[in-house]
PDB file of C-alpha atoms in Angstrom:
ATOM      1  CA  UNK A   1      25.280 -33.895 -57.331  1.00  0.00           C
ATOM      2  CA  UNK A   2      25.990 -30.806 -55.089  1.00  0.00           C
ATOM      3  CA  UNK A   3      22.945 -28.242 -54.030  1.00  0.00           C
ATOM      4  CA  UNK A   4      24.536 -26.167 -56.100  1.00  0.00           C
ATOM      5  CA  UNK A   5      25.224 -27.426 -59.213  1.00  0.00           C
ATOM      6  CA  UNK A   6      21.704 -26.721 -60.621  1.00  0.00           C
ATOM      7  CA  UNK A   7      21.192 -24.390 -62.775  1.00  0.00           C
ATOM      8  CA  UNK A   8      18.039 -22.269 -64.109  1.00  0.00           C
ATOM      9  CA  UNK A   9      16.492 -24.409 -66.680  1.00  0.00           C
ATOM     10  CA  UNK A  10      17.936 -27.557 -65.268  1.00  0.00           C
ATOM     11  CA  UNK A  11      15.912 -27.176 -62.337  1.00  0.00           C
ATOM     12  CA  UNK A  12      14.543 -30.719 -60.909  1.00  0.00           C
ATOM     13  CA  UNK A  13      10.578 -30.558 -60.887  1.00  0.00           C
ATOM     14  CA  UNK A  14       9.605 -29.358 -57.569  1.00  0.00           C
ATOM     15  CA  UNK A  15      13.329 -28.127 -56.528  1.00  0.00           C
ATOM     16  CA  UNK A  16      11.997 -26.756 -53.096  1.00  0.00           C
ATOM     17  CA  UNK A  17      11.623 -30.850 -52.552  1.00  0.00           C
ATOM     18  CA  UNK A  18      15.257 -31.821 -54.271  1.00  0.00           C
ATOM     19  CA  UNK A  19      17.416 -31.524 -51.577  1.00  0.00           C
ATOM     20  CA  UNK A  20      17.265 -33.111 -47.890  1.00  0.00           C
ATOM     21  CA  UNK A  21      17.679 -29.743 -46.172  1.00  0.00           C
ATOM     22  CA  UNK A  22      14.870 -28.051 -48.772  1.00  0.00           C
ATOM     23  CA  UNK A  23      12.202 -30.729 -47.671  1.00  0.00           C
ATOM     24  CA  UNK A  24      13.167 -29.960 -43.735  1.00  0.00           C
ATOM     25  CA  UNK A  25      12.248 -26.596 -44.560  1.00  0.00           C
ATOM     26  CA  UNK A  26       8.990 -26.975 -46.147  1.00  0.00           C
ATOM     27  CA  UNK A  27       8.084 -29.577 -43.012  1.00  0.00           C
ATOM     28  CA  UNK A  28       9.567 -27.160 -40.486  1.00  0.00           C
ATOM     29  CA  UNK A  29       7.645 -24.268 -41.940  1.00  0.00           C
ATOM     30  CA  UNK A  30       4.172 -26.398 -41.585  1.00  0.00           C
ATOM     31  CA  UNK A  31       5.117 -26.791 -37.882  1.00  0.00           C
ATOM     32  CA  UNK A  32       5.647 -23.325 -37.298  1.00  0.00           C
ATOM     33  CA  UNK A  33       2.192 -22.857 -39.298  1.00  0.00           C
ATOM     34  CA  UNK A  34       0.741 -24.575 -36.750  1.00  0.00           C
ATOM     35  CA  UNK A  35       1.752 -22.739 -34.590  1.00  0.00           C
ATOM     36  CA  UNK A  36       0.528 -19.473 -35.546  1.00  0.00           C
ATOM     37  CA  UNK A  37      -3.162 -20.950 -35.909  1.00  0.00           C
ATOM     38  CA  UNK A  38      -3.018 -21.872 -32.682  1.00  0.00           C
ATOM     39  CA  UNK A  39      -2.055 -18.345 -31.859  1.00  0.00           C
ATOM     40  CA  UNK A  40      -4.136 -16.532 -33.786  1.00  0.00           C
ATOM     41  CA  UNK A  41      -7.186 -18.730 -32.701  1.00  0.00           C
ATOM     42  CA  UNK A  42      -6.680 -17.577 -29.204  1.00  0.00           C
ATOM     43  CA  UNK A  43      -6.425 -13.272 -30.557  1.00  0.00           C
ATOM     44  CA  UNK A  44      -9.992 -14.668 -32.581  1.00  0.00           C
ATOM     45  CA  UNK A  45     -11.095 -15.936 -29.399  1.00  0.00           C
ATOM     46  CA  UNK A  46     -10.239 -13.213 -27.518  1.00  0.00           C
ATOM     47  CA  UNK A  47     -11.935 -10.889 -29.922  1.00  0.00           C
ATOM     48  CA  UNK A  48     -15.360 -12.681 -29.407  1.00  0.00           C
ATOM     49  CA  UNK A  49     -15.110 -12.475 -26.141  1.00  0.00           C
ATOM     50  CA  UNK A  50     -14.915  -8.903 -26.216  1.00  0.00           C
ATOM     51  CA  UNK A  51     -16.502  -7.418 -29.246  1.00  0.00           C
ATOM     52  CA  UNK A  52     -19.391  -6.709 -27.235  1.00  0.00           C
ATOM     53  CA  UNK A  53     -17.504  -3.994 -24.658  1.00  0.00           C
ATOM     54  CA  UNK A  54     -17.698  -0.896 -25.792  1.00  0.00           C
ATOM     55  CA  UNK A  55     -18.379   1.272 -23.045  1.00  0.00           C
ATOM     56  CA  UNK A  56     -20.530   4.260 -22.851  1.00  0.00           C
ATOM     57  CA  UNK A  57     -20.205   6.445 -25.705  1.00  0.00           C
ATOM     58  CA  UNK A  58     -17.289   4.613 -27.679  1.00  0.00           C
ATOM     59  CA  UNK A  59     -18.049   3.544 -31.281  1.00  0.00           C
ATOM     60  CA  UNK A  60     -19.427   0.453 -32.165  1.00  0.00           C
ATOM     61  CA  UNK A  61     -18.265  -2.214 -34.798  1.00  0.00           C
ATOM     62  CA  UNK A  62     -21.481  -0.774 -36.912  1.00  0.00           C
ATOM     63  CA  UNK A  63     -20.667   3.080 -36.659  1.00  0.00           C
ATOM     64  CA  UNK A  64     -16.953   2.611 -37.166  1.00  0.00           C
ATOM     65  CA  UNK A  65     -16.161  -0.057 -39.778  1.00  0.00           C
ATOM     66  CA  UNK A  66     -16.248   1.579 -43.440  1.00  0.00           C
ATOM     67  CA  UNK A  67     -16.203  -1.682 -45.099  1.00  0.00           C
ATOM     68  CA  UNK A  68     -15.990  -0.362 -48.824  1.00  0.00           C
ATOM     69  CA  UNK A  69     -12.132   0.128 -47.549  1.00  0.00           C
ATOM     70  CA  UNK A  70     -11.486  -2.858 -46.289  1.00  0.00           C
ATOM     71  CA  UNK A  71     -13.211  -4.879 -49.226  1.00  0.00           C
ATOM     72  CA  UNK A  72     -10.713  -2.743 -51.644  1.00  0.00           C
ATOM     73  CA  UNK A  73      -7.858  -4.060 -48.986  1.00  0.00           C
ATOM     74  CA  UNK A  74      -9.351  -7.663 -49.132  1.00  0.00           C
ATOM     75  CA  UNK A  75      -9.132  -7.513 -52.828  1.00  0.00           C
ATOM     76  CA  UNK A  76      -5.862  -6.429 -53.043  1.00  0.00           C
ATOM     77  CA  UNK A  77      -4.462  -8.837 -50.517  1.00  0.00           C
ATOM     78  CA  UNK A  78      -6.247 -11.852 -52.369  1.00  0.00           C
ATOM     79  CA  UNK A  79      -5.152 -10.827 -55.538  1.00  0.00           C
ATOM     80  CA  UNK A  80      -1.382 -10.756 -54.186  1.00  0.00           C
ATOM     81  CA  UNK A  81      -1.972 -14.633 -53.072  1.00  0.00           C
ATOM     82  CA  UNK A  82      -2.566 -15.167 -57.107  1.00  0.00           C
ATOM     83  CA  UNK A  83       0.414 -13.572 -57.942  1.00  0.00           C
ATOM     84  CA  UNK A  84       2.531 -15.726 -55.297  1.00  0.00           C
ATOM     85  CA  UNK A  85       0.957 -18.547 -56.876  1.00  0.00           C
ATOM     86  CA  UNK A  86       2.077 -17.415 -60.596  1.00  0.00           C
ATOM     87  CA  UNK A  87       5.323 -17.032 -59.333  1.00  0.00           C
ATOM     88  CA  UNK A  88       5.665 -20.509 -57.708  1.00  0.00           C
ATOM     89  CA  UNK A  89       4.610 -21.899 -61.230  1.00  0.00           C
ATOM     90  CA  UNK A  90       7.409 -19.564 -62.834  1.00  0.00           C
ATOM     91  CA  UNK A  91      10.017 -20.828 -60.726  1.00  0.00           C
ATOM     92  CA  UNK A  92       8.863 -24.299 -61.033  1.00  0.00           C
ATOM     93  CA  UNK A  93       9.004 -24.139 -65.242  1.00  0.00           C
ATOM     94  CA  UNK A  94      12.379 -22.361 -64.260  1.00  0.00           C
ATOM     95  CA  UNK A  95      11.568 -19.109 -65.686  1.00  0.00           C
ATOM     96  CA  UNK A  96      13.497 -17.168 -62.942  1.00  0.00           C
ATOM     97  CA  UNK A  97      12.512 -13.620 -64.701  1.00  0.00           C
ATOM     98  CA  UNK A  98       8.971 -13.825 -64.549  1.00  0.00           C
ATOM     99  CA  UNK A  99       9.369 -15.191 -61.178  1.00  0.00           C
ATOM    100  CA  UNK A 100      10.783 -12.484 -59.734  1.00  0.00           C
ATOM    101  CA  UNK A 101       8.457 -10.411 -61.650  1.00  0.00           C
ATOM    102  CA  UNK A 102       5.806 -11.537 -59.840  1.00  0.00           C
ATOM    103  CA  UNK A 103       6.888 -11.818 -56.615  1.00  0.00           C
ATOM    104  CA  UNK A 104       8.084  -8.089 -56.975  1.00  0.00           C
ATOM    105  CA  UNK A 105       3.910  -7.615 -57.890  1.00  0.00           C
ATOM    106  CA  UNK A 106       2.887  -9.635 -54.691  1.00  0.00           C
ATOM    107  CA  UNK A 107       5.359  -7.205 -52.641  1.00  0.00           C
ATOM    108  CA  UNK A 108       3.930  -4.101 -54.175  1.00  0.00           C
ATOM    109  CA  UNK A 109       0.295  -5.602 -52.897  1.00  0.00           C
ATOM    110  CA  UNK A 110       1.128  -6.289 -49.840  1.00  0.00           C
ATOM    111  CA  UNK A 111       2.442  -2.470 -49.337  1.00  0.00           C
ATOM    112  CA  UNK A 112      -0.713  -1.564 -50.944  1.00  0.00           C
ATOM    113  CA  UNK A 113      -2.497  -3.369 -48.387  1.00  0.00           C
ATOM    114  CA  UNK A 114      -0.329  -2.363 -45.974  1.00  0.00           C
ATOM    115  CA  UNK A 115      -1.141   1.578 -46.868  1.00  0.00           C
ATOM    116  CA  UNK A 116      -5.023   0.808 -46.638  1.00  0.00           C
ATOM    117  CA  UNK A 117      -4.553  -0.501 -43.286  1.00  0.00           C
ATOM    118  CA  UNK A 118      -2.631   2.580 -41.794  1.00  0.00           C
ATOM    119  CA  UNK A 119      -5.062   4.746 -43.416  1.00  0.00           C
ATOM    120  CA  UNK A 120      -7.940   2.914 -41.793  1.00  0.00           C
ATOM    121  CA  UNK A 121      -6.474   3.120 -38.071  1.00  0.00           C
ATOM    122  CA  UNK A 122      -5.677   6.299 -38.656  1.00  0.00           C
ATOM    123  CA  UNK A 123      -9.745   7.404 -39.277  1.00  0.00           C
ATOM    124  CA  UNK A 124     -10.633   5.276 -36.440  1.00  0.00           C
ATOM    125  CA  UNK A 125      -8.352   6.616 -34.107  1.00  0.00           C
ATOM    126  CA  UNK A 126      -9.699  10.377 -35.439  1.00  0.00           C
ATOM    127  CA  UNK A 127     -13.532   8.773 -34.443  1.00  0.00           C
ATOM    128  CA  UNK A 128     -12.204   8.124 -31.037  1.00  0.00           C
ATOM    129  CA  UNK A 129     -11.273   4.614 -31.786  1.00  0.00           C
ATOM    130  CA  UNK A 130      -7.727   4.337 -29.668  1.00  0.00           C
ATOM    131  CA  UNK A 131      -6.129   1.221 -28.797  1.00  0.00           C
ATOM    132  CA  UNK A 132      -7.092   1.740 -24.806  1.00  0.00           C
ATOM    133  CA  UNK A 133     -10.585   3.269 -25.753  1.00  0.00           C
ATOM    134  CA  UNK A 134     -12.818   0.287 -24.359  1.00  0.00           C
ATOM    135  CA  UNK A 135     -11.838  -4.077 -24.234  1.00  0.00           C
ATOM    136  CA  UNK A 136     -13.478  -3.722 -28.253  1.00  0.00           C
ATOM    137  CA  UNK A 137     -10.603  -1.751 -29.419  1.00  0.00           C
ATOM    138  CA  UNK A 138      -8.092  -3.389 -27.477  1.00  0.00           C
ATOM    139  CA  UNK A 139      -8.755  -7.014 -28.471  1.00  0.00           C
ATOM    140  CA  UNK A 140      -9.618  -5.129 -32.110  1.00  0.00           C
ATOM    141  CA  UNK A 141      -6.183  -3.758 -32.867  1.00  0.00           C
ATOM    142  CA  UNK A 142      -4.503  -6.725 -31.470  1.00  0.00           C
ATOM    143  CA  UNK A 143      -5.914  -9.477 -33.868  1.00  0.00           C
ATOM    144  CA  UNK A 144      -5.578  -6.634 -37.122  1.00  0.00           C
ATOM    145  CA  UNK A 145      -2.289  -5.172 -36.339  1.00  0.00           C
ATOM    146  CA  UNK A 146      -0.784  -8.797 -35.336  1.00  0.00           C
ATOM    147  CA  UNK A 147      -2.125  -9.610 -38.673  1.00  0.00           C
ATOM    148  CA  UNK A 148      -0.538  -6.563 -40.380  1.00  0.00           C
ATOM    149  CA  UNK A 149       2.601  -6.817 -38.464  1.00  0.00           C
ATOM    150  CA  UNK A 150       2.775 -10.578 -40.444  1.00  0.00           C
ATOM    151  CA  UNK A 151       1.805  -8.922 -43.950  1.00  0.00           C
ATOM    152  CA  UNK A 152       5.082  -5.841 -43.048  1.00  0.00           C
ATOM    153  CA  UNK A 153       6.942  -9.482 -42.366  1.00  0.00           C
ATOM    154  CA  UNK A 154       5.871 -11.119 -45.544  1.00  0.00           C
ATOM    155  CA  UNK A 155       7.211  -8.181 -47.494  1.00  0.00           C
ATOM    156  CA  UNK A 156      10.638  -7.748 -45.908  1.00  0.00           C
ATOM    157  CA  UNK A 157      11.019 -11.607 -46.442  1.00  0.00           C
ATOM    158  CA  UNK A 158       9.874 -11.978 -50.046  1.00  0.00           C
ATOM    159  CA  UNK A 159      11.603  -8.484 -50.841  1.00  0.00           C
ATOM    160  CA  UNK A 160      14.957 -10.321 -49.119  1.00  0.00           C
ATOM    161  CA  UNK A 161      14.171 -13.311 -51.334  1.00  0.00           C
ATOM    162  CA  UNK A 162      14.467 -11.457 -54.744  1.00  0.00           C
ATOM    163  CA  UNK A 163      17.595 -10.141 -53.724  1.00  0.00           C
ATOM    164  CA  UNK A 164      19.073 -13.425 -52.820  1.00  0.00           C
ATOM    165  CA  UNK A 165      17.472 -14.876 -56.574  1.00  0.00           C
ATOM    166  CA  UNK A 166      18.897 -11.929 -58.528  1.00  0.00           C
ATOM    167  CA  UNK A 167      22.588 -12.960 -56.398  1.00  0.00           C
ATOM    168  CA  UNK A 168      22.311 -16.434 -56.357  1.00  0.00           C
ATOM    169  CA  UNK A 169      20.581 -17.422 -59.186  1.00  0.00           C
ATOM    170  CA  UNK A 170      16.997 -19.817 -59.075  1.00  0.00           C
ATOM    171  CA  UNK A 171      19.035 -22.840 -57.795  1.00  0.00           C
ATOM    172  CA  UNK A 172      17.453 -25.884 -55.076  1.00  0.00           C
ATOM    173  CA  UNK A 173      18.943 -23.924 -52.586  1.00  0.00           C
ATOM    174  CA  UNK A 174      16.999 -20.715 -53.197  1.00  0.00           C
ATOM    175  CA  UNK A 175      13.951 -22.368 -54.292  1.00  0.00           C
ATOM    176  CA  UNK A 176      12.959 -24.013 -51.104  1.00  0.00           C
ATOM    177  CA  UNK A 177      12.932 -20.062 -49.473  1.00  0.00           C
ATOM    178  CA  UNK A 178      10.378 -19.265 -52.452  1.00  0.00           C
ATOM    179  CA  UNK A 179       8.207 -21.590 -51.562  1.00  0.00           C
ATOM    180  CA  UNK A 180       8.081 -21.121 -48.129  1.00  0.00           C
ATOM    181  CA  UNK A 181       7.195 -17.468 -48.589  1.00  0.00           C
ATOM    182  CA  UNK A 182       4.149 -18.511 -50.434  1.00  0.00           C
ATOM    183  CA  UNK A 183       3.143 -21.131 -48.158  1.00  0.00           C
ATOM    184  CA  UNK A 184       2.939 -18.251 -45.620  1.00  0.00           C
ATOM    185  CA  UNK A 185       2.036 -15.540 -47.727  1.00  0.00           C
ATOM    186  CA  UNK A 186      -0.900 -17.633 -48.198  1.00  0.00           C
ATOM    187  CA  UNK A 187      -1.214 -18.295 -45.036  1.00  0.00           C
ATOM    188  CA  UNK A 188      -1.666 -14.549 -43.964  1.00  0.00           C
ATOM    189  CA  UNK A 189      -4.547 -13.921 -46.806  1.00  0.00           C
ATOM    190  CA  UNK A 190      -6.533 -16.929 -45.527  1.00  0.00           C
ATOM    191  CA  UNK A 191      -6.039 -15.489 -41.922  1.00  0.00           C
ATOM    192  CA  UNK A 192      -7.372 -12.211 -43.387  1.00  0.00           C
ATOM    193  CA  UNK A 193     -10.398 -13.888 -44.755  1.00  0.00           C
ATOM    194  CA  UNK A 194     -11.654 -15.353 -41.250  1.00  0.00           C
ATOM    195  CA  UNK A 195     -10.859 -11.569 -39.815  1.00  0.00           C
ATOM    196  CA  UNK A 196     -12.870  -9.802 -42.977  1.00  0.00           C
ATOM    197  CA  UNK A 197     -15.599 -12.403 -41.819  1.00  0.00           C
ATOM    198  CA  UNK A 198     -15.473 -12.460 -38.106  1.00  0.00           C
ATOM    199  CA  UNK A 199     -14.564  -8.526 -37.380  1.00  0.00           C
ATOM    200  CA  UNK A 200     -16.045  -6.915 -40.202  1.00  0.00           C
ATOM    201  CA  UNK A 201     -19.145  -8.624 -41.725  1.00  0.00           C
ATOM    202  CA  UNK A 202     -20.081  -9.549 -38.340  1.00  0.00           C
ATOM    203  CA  UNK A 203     -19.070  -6.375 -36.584  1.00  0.00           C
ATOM    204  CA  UNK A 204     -21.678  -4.303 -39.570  1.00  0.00           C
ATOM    205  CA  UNK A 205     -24.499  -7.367 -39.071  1.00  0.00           C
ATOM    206  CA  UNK A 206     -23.974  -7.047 -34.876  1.00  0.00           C
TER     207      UNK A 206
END
């Protein structure tokens, strides 16, 4: 039976697994997850290291961080890693409409997130909180924007995936490319969570 010759509601069960070249992605995407925590361990590291220099008369962590903001921006981001979930359980029930329905709500998140984040370097930047101010701010906009660079990433990609599903149709080729997305989508809200904890919380407790 061709890749192709699936149709929506004759899906197999788990169709990102059905095909040879489906399950190569799903183990090839693990790899490059490891990968990236590898990478951002090292920005984390790099951020202990240095959350300490501020320099004379720079804000701190504890006079900067407004973390009503960013706990509005956590919610948001960890409510889009639901949605990705409800979506994975759509496709896998074949239901390609609500699907794409929620993967269109985990994209609108993410820019939601997205705007929070732009808004929030923008106020710090107005406090004096530039990217070369002191080794804090540095190593500080390096970890968060990397991270935010990955969330602008996640929403090109999944966007690009619900144009391929409305062309295509919810076939084992497309449904290995879903899944993916939410493996890292996920991915990138966990992340968040250790940078909420380790450069917020910690940044407001000193």
């Amino acid at each position: 039976m061709s890749a192709h010759s699936h149709v929506e509601g004759q899906l197999p069960h788990e169709p990102e697994k059905a095909t040879l070249e489906g399950r190569n992605k799903v183990l090839g995407f693990w790899l490059f997850l490891g990968a990236e925590v590898v990478l951002f361990g090292t920005l984390f590291s790099a951020f202990l290291a240095l959350r300490d220099k501020v320099g004379d008369g720079n804000p701190t962590a504890d006079e900067l961080f407004n973390l009503s903001t960013v706990a509005i921006a956590t919610f948001i981001l960890l409510t889009s890693s639901l949605t990705s979930v409800f979506a994975t359980q759509a496709m896998h029930a074949g239901k390609k409409t609500a699907m794409i329905n929620w993967l269109i709500i985990t994209v609108l998140f993410g820019l939601g997130f997205l705007g929070l984040e732009i808004y929030e370097f923008a106020e710090y930047v107005h406090e004096g909180h530039g990217f070369t101010t002191s080794a804090f701010s540095s190593s500080f906009y390096t970890l968060v924007g990397f991270h935010g660079a990955h969330v602008a990433f996640g929403v090109l990609w999944i966007s690009i995936i619900i144009g391929q599903v409305f062309k295509k149709g919810l076939t084992v080729v497309t449904a290995p490319k879903i899944y993916v997305s939410g493996l890292y989508w996920h991915f990138i809200d966990v992340v968040w969570v250790f940078i909420f904890t380790v450069v917020y919380l910690m940044g407001k407790v000193g």
